[in-house]
Amino acid sequence: MATSNLPYKKETPSIIDLASEDDINFVTHSQNPEDEKFDTVIGELEDLIMDPSFTSLQTDFFSRTYHHFTPDEENKFIYTDIFHQYVSLIESFIEKRLRARLPWFNMHEWVTVLKSRPDTTEGDVFEILTTLGDFNAFKEMILAYREEREGTALDLSDILSVTPSRPSGKQGFGVAGRKLST
Amino acid sequence: MGLLTVLKKIKAKEKEMRLLMLGLDNAGKTTILKRINGEDISSISPTLGFNIKTLDHNGFKLNIWDVGGQKSIRSYWRNYFEQTDGLVWVVDSADRPDRLEDCRRELAELLKEERLAGASLLIFANKQDLPSALTRAQIAELLDLQSIKTHHWHIEACSAVTGDNLLKGMDWIVDDIAARIFMLE
């Protein structure tokens, strides 16, 4: 097993990950300005996730898409499309905001730094960002939004099998006939 | 790759594994998933979308994605290839010969997929509780497993109904993935 020559996935560790901690000569700048910049970005991210404009970005997205979601355990394929749109939206918001605040900021470089120093991704802000990129957490959030918006006491939408029209859906399957016993 | 995806991957490193469970319709993917998760399996309908379960196994957090296998929705499988550490291919061992040929062809197509190139492959020859079930060796031959040189693979004869050999199969794939991750550290 250990001698295999399999074509491993692209995301497996690069040379950077393989370097030992004290062998960081691939960092082209001196440590301190780099660390300072890194901390500045963290500070901006901390502000950003508390910002009302960020919250309303999420809420607006939920209000446009929540009607596709049901509390059924089984997921519809459209959830995946919606989730990818959500991740792109959040990522582009973060990038625009950071570039507006920090003219020197470059997302591509920053992501490269994160990958090379995975131990720096500790802390609340990274926990929150990681959760934003998690499908299950996303589904929970959007269902919570739905509950808040529609009330949970009596969920008639399931009983009546009212399915939103999905003109863009490639497949014709709907909710009808897929009542799961949960 | 975007920021959120990169972060998720960094955070998941070495503690989490993503398994993708595929196979023809009615192979028993969802039943296996629920069975290993200790859930009731008496009323499972055909999967028209996908299910996700997260469970702990030998110190690893397994994220298992089970995607519906009906012919009309197999084109959606590709949306779930990304970041897959292990592919679990489920076979109805009592299926018709033409369906088993479909099964062989679909698996061969998947193994050409670049995004699955590094994934370990576990084949579950399911439904061994049925009298007409083919044996592990027969399924291995029909699927032409010997010709697979691109992936670590293993076949396990199992029954989702009795639970036989499900954990054995899971142990193999988790160990195989873990050995790879460990080797690259």
Short mmCIF file of C-alpha atoms in Angstrom, two decimals:
data_model
loop_
_atom_site.label_atom_id
_atom_site.label_comp_id
_atom_site.label_asym_id
_atom_site.label_seq_id
_atom_site.Cartn_x
_atom_site.Cartn_y
_atom_site.Cartn_z
CA MET A 1 0.00 0.00 0.00
CA ALA A 2 2.71 2.43 0.96
CA THR A 3 4.66 1.84 -2.21
CA SER A 4 1.93 2.76 -4.63
CA ASN A 5 2.44 5.24 -7.43
CA LEU A 6 -1.12 6.39 -7.60
CA PRO A 7 -1.89 9.74 -9.16
CA TYR A 8 -2.87 11.45 -6.00
CA LYS A 9 -5.29 14.28 -5.91
CA LYS A 10 -4.17 17.75 -6.81
CA GLU A 11 -4.85 19.07 -3.36
CA THR A 12 -2.46 16.74 -1.63
CA PRO A 13 0.36 18.58 0.08
CA SER A 14 2.73 20.47 -2.14
CA ILE A 15 6.40 20.97 -1.40
CA ILE A 16 5.42 23.81 0.90
CA ASP A 17 3.46 21.53 3.20
CA LEU A 18 6.27 19.05 3.26
CA ALA A 19 8.79 21.60 4.48
CA SER A 20 9.48 21.46 8.15
CA GLU A 21 8.46 24.36 10.31
CA ASP A 22 11.88 25.93 10.49
CA ASP A 23 12.50 25.49 6.79
CA ILE A 24 10.48 28.41 5.55
CA ASN A 25 12.93 30.04 3.19
CA PHE A 26 10.29 30.02 0.48
CA VAL A 27 8.73 33.05 2.19
CA THR A 28 10.16 35.80 0.08
CA HIS A 29 9.49 38.70 2.43
CA SER A 30 10.85 39.03 5.90
CA GLN A 31 8.58 37.60 8.58
CA ASN A 32 7.39 40.69 10.40
CA PRO A 33 5.73 42.70 7.64
CA GLU A 34 4.11 39.50 6.45
CA ASP A 35 2.73 38.75 9.89
CA GLU A 36 1.54 42.30 10.23
CA LYS A 37 -0.30 42.10 6.93
CA PHE A 38 -1.75 38.77 7.91
CA ASP A 39 -3.08 40.20 11.18
CA THR A 40 -4.50 43.22 9.35
CA VAL A 41 -6.49 40.90 7.08
CA ILE A 42 -7.76 38.95 10.08
CA GLY A 43 -8.87 42.20 11.71
CA GLU A 44 -10.75 43.21 8.57
CA LEU A 45 -12.42 39.80 8.36
CA GLU A 46 -13.50 40.06 12.00
CA ASP A 47 -15.13 43.42 11.26
CA LEU A 48 -16.68 42.10 8.09
CA ILE A 49 -18.50 39.14 9.59
CA MET A 50 -20.09 41.43 12.18
CA ASP A 51 -21.08 43.98 9.55
CA PRO A 52 -24.82 44.48 8.86
CA SER A 53 -24.11 44.56 5.13
CA PHE A 54 -22.68 41.05 5.36
CA THR A 55 -25.68 39.81 7.31
CA SER A 56 -28.09 41.35 4.83
CA LEU A 57 -26.17 39.79 1.94
CA GLN A 58 -26.91 36.39 3.51
CA THR A 59 -30.50 37.22 4.35
CA ASP A 60 -31.20 38.50 0.84
CA PHE A 61 -29.79 35.32 -0.59
CA PHE A 62 -31.88 33.18 1.75
CA SER A 63 -35.05 35.11 0.92
CA ARG A 64 -34.52 34.44 -2.79
CA THR A 65 -33.79 30.73 -2.46
CA TYR A 66 -35.34 29.32 0.70
CA HIS A 67 -38.53 28.18 -1.06
CA HIS A 68 -36.56 25.35 -2.69
CA PHE A 69 -35.69 23.87 0.69
CA THR A 70 -37.70 21.43 2.76
CA PRO A 71 -36.84 19.79 6.08
CA ASP A 72 -36.73 16.38 4.39
CA GLU A 73 -33.60 14.47 5.12
CA GLU A 74 -33.00 13.81 1.45
CA ASN A 75 -31.50 16.70 -0.46
CA LYS A 76 -32.53 17.87 -3.90
CA PHE A 77 -29.88 18.38 -6.55
CA ILE A 78 -30.81 22.03 -6.79
CA TYR A 79 -29.51 22.55 -3.25
CA THR A 80 -26.01 21.93 -4.54
CA ASP A 81 -26.35 24.61 -7.23
CA ILE A 82 -27.75 27.06 -4.71
CA PHE A 83 -24.97 26.27 -2.25
CA HIS A 84 -22.29 26.90 -4.88
CA GLN A 85 -23.91 30.23 -5.73
CA TYR A 86 -23.91 31.11 -2.05
CA VAL A 87 -20.23 30.28 -1.59
CA SER A 88 -19.31 32.36 -4.66
CA LEU A 89 -21.38 35.26 -3.42
CA ILE A 90 -19.75 35.23 0.01
CA GLU A 91 -16.28 34.83 -1.43
CA SER A 92 -16.64 37.66 -3.88
CA PHE A 93 -18.10 39.91 -1.18
CA ILE A 94 -15.14 39.19 1.08
CA GLU A 95 -12.64 39.76 -1.69
CA LYS A 96 -14.18 43.06 -2.82
CA ARG A 97 -14.39 44.31 0.70
CA LEU A 98 -10.79 43.43 1.53
CA ARG A 99 -9.51 45.01 -1.66
CA ALA A 100 -11.46 48.17 -0.94
CA ARG A 101 -10.00 48.42 2.57
CA LEU A 102 -6.51 47.12 1.87
CA PRO A 103 -5.25 48.20 -1.55
CA TRP A 104 -2.36 45.74 -1.40
CA PHE A 105 -4.61 42.77 -0.72
CA ASN A 106 -4.48 39.87 -3.15
CA MET A 107 -6.84 36.98 -2.47
CA HIS A 108 -4.88 34.48 -4.50
CA GLU A 109 -1.69 35.23 -2.56
CA TRP A 110 -3.49 35.18 0.74
CA VAL A 111 -5.05 31.80 0.08
CA THR A 112 -1.60 30.51 -0.83
CA VAL A 113 -0.25 31.76 2.49
CA LEU A 114 -3.09 30.04 4.33
CA LYS A 115 -2.37 26.78 2.59
CA SER A 116 1.30 26.98 3.45
CA ARG A 117 0.61 27.85 7.09
CA PRO A 118 -2.46 25.83 8.05
CA ASP A 119 -1.65 26.33 11.74
CA THR A 120 -2.48 30.02 11.37
CA THR A 121 -6.12 29.24 10.68
CA GLU A 122 -7.04 28.95 14.33
CA GLY A 123 -9.60 31.23 15.91
CA ASP A 124 -13.20 32.29 15.68
CA VAL A 125 -13.07 34.10 12.39
CA PHE A 126 -11.73 31.03 10.63
CA GLU A 127 -14.28 28.82 12.35
CA ILE A 128 -17.06 31.05 11.06
CA LEU A 129 -15.65 31.18 7.55
CA THR A 130 -15.23 27.41 7.51
CA THR A 131 -18.84 26.97 8.54
CA LEU A 132 -19.90 29.27 5.72
CA GLY A 133 -18.33 26.82 3.29
CA ASP A 134 -20.03 23.76 4.76
CA PHE A 135 -23.06 22.36 2.97
CA ASN A 136 -24.74 20.89 6.04
CA ALA A 137 -24.35 24.12 7.99
CA PHE A 138 -25.75 26.03 5.02
CA LYS A 139 -28.79 23.77 4.83
CA GLU A 140 -29.42 24.22 8.55
CA MET A 141 -29.19 27.99 8.25
CA ILE A 142 -31.53 28.22 5.32
CA LEU A 143 -34.05 25.90 7.00
CA ALA A 144 -33.87 28.02 10.15
CA TYR A 145 -34.55 31.05 7.98
CA ARG A 146 -37.50 29.25 6.43
CA GLU A 147 -38.91 28.32 9.83
CA GLU A 148 -38.60 31.86 11.04
CA ARG A 149 -40.24 33.20 7.94
CA GLU A 150 -43.08 30.70 7.64
CA GLY A 151 -43.58 29.53 11.19
CA THR A 152 -43.10 25.94 12.18
CA ALA A 153 -46.26 25.14 14.12
CA LEU A 154 -48.10 23.78 11.12
CA ASP A 155 -46.14 23.20 7.98
CA LEU A 156 -48.87 22.94 5.37
CA SER A 157 -46.54 23.14 2.44
CA ASP A 158 -45.49 19.54 2.91
CA ILE A 159 -48.98 18.23 3.48
CA LEU A 160 -50.35 19.99 0.42
CA SER A 161 -47.36 18.99 -1.70
CA VAL A 162 -47.07 22.47 -3.11
CA THR A 163 -43.99 22.42 -5.25
CA PRO A 164 -42.43 25.59 -6.56
CA SER A 165 -42.18 25.61 -10.32
CA ARG A 166 -38.62 25.01 -11.37
CA PRO A 167 -38.28 26.07 -14.97
CA SER A 168 -34.53 25.76 -14.87
CA GLY A 169 -34.51 22.23 -13.45
CA LYS A 170 -33.28 19.63 -15.87
CA GLN A 171 -35.21 16.88 -14.18
CA GLY A 172 -38.92 16.75 -13.78
CA PHE A 173 -39.01 15.15 -10.37
CA GLY A 174 -40.73 17.06 -7.64
CA VAL A 175 -41.79 16.51 -4.10
CA ALA A 176 -44.77 14.38 -4.97
CA GLY A 177 -44.22 10.72 -4.39
CA ARG A 178 -41.12 11.12 -2.31
CA LYS A 179 -42.56 11.28 1.16
CA LEU A 180 -39.85 9.83 3.29
CA SER A 181 -40.74 8.34 6.58
CA THR A 182 -38.50 10.19 8.95
CA MET B 1 -10.29 27.42 -5.50
CA GLY B 2 -11.95 30.01 -3.31
CA LEU B 3 -11.23 31.05 0.24
CA LEU B 4 -14.06 29.11 1.88
CA THR B 5 -13.23 25.90 0.06
CA VAL B 6 -9.55 26.18 0.94
CA LEU B 7 -10.35 26.82 4.60
CA LYS B 8 -12.71 23.90 4.74
CA LYS B 9 -10.01 21.67 3.35
CA ILE B 10 -7.36 22.92 5.76
CA LYS B 11 -9.70 22.35 8.68
CA ALA B 12 -10.69 18.89 7.51
CA LYS B 13 -7.15 17.69 6.98
CA GLU B 14 -6.39 14.32 8.53
CA LYS B 15 -9.48 14.21 10.70
CA GLU B 16 -12.15 14.05 8.05
CA MET B 17 -12.71 11.86 5.04
CA ARG B 18 -15.19 12.34 2.29
CA LEU B 19 -16.71 9.19 0.85
CA LEU B 20 -18.89 9.16 -2.23
CA MET B 21 -21.33 6.28 -2.53
CA LEU B 22 -22.54 5.54 -6.05
CA GLY B 23 -23.99 2.67 -8.03
CA LEU B 24 -27.02 1.80 -10.13
CA ASP B 25 -30.52 2.46 -8.80
CA ASN B 26 -31.80 -0.08 -6.31
CA ALA B 27 -28.30 -1.28 -5.44
CA GLY B 28 -28.89 -0.46 -1.80
CA LYS B 29 -26.77 2.66 -1.28
CA THR B 30 -29.16 4.47 1.04
CA THR B 31 -29.91 1.26 2.92
CA ILE B 32 -26.21 0.70 3.53
CA LEU B 33 -25.80 4.31 4.62
CA LYS B 34 -28.67 4.10 7.09
CA ARG B 35 -27.63 0.68 8.28
CA ILE B 36 -24.11 1.75 9.17
CA ASN B 37 -25.55 4.79 10.85
CA GLY B 38 -27.81 2.58 12.99
CA GLU B 39 -31.07 3.82 11.51
CA ASP B 40 -34.28 2.07 10.60
CA ILE B 41 -34.12 0.60 7.08
CA SER B 42 -37.66 -0.69 6.72
CA SER B 43 -39.07 2.12 4.55
CA ILE B 44 -36.52 3.50 2.15
CA SER B 45 -37.70 5.04 -1.11
CA PRO B 46 -35.63 5.49 -4.26
CA THR B 47 -33.27 8.43 -3.82
CA LEU B 48 -34.03 11.22 -6.28
CA GLY B 49 -31.41 13.59 -4.90
CA PHE B 50 -28.72 12.85 -2.37
CA ASN B 51 -28.20 12.05 1.30
CA ILE B 52 -25.33 13.01 3.56
CA LYS B 53 -24.37 11.35 6.81
CA THR B 54 -21.57 12.27 9.11
CA LEU B 55 -20.33 9.56 11.40
CA ASP B 56 -17.29 8.75 13.49
CA HIS B 57 -15.31 5.70 12.58
CA ASN B 58 -11.97 4.66 14.10
CA GLY B 59 -11.18 8.23 15.10
CA PHE B 60 -12.09 9.73 11.75
CA LYS B 61 -15.07 11.85 10.87
CA LEU B 62 -16.62 10.34 7.76
CA ASN B 63 -18.74 12.48 5.50
CA ILE B 64 -20.62 10.02 3.35
CA TRP B 65 -22.47 11.30 0.30
CA ASP B 66 -25.03 8.95 -1.20
CA VAL B 67 -26.31 10.10 -4.59
CA GLY B 68 -29.32 8.62 -6.39
CA GLY B 69 -28.51 6.08 -9.09
CA GLN B 70 -31.41 6.17 -11.53
CA LYS B 71 -30.25 6.43 -15.12
CA SER B 72 -31.85 9.83 -15.65
CA ILE B 73 -29.96 11.39 -12.76
CA ARG B 74 -26.53 9.80 -13.14
CA SER B 75 -25.38 12.93 -14.94
CA TYR B 76 -25.55 14.67 -11.56
CA TRP B 77 -22.90 12.40 -10.07
CA ARG B 78 -20.13 14.59 -11.43
CA ASN B 79 -21.26 17.44 -9.18
CA TYR B 80 -20.13 15.40 -6.19
CA PHE B 81 -16.67 14.20 -7.30
CA GLU B 82 -14.70 17.09 -5.84
CA GLN B 83 -12.50 16.27 -2.84
CA THR B 84 -13.59 12.63 -2.69
CA ASP B 85 -11.18 10.50 -0.67
CA GLY B 86 -12.98 7.24 -1.25
CA LEU B 87 -15.51 5.89 -3.72
CA VAL B 88 -17.94 3.25 -2.48
CA TRP B 89 -19.47 1.45 -5.45
CA VAL B 90 -22.56 -0.52 -4.51
CA VAL B 91 -23.74 -3.48 -6.59
CA ASP B 92 -26.98 -5.44 -6.42
CA SER B 93 -25.45 -8.93 -6.59
CA ALA B 94 -28.79 -10.39 -7.64
CA ASP B 95 -29.28 -8.00 -10.55
CA ARG B 96 -29.95 -9.02 -14.17
CA PRO B 97 -26.95 -9.67 -16.46
CA ASP B 98 -27.67 -6.60 -18.61
CA ARG B 99 -27.83 -4.43 -15.52
CA LEU B 100 -24.56 -5.84 -14.27
CA GLU B 101 -23.07 -4.92 -17.63
CA ASP B 102 -24.39 -1.35 -17.14
CA CYS B 103 -22.84 -1.49 -13.71
CA ARG B 104 -19.43 -2.45 -15.10
CA ARG B 105 -19.58 0.27 -17.74
CA GLU B 106 -20.62 3.02 -15.32
CA LEU B 107 -17.84 2.09 -12.93
CA ALA B 108 -15.26 2.05 -15.73
CA GLU B 109 -16.40 5.55 -16.76
CA LEU B 110 -16.08 6.85 -13.21
CA LEU B 111 -12.55 5.55 -12.89
CA LYS B 112 -11.50 7.67 -15.85
CA GLU B 113 -12.62 10.76 -14.01
CA GLU B 114 -9.68 12.96 -13.07
CA ARG B 115 -11.31 14.30 -9.92
CA LEU B 116 -11.60 10.75 -8.58
CA ALA B 117 -8.07 9.80 -9.56
CA GLY B 118 -6.71 9.60 -6.02
CA ALA B 119 -9.72 7.95 -4.44
CA SER B 120 -9.67 4.50 -2.88
CA LEU B 121 -12.34 2.22 -4.32
CA LEU B 122 -14.51 -0.10 -2.23
CA ILE B 123 -16.98 -2.33 -4.05
CA PHE B 124 -19.86 -3.63 -2.01
CA ALA B 125 -21.33 -6.79 -3.58
CA ASN B 126 -24.59 -6.17 -1.76
CA LYS B 127 -27.73 -8.25 -1.22
CA GLN B 128 -25.89 -11.44 -0.29
CA ASP B 129 -28.97 -12.33 1.76
CA LEU B 130 -30.84 -13.05 -1.49
CA PRO B 131 -30.61 -16.67 -2.73
CA SER B 132 -29.92 -15.58 -6.30
CA ALA B 133 -27.02 -13.33 -5.33
CA LEU B 134 -23.79 -13.86 -7.22
CA THR B 135 -20.66 -14.42 -5.18
CA ARG B 136 -17.95 -11.90 -4.56
CA ALA B 137 -15.71 -13.66 -7.12
CA GLN B 138 -18.46 -13.64 -9.76
CA ILE B 139 -19.15 -9.94 -9.25
CA ALA B 140 -15.43 -9.19 -9.37
CA GLU B 141 -15.21 -10.99 -12.69
CA LEU B 142 -18.31 -9.40 -14.19
CA LEU B 143 -17.06 -5.94 -13.25
CA ASP B 144 -13.59 -6.82 -14.55
CA LEU B 145 -12.00 -5.56 -11.35
CA GLN B 146 -8.66 -7.22 -12.13
CA SER B 147 -8.14 -4.70 -14.92
CA ILE B 148 -8.25 -1.74 -12.51
CA LYS B 149 -4.70 -0.50 -12.12
CA THR B 150 -5.39 3.15 -11.42
CA HIS B 151 -6.97 2.84 -7.98
CA HIS B 152 -6.53 0.87 -4.79
CA TRP B 153 -9.60 -1.34 -4.77
CA HIS B 154 -11.23 -3.94 -2.59
CA ILE B 155 -14.44 -5.94 -2.94
CA GLU B 156 -16.56 -7.02 -0.01
CA ALA B 157 -19.61 -9.31 -0.19
CA CYS B 158 -22.19 -7.80 2.12
CA SER B 159 -25.81 -7.48 3.03
CA ALA B 160 -27.31 -4.18 4.08
CA VAL B 161 -30.27 -6.09 5.51
CA THR B 162 -28.28 -8.36 7.81
CA GLY B 163 -25.43 -5.90 8.19
CA ASP B 164 -22.87 -8.57 7.28
CA ASN B 165 -19.44 -7.26 6.30
CA LEU B 166 -20.48 -3.63 6.08
CA LEU B 167 -18.06 -2.59 8.79
CA LYS B 168 -15.34 -4.76 7.32
CA GLY B 169 -15.66 -2.86 4.06
CA MET B 170 -15.70 0.50 5.81
CA ASP B 171 -12.62 -0.49 7.80
CA TRP B 172 -10.77 -1.28 4.61
CA ILE B 173 -11.52 2.00 2.88
CA VAL B 174 -10.82 4.13 5.95
CA ASP B 175 -7.52 2.35 6.54
CA ASP B 176 -6.55 2.70 2.90
CA ILE B 177 -7.26 6.42 2.87
CA ALA B 178 -5.57 6.92 6.24
CA ALA B 179 -2.44 5.11 5.02
CA ARG B 180 -2.28 7.47 2.06
CA ILE B 181 -2.75 10.61 4.14
CA PHE B 182 -0.17 9.38 6.63
CA MET B 183 2.31 8.57 3.91
CA LEU B 184 2.13 12.07 2.50
CA GLU B 185 2.59 13.84 5.79
#
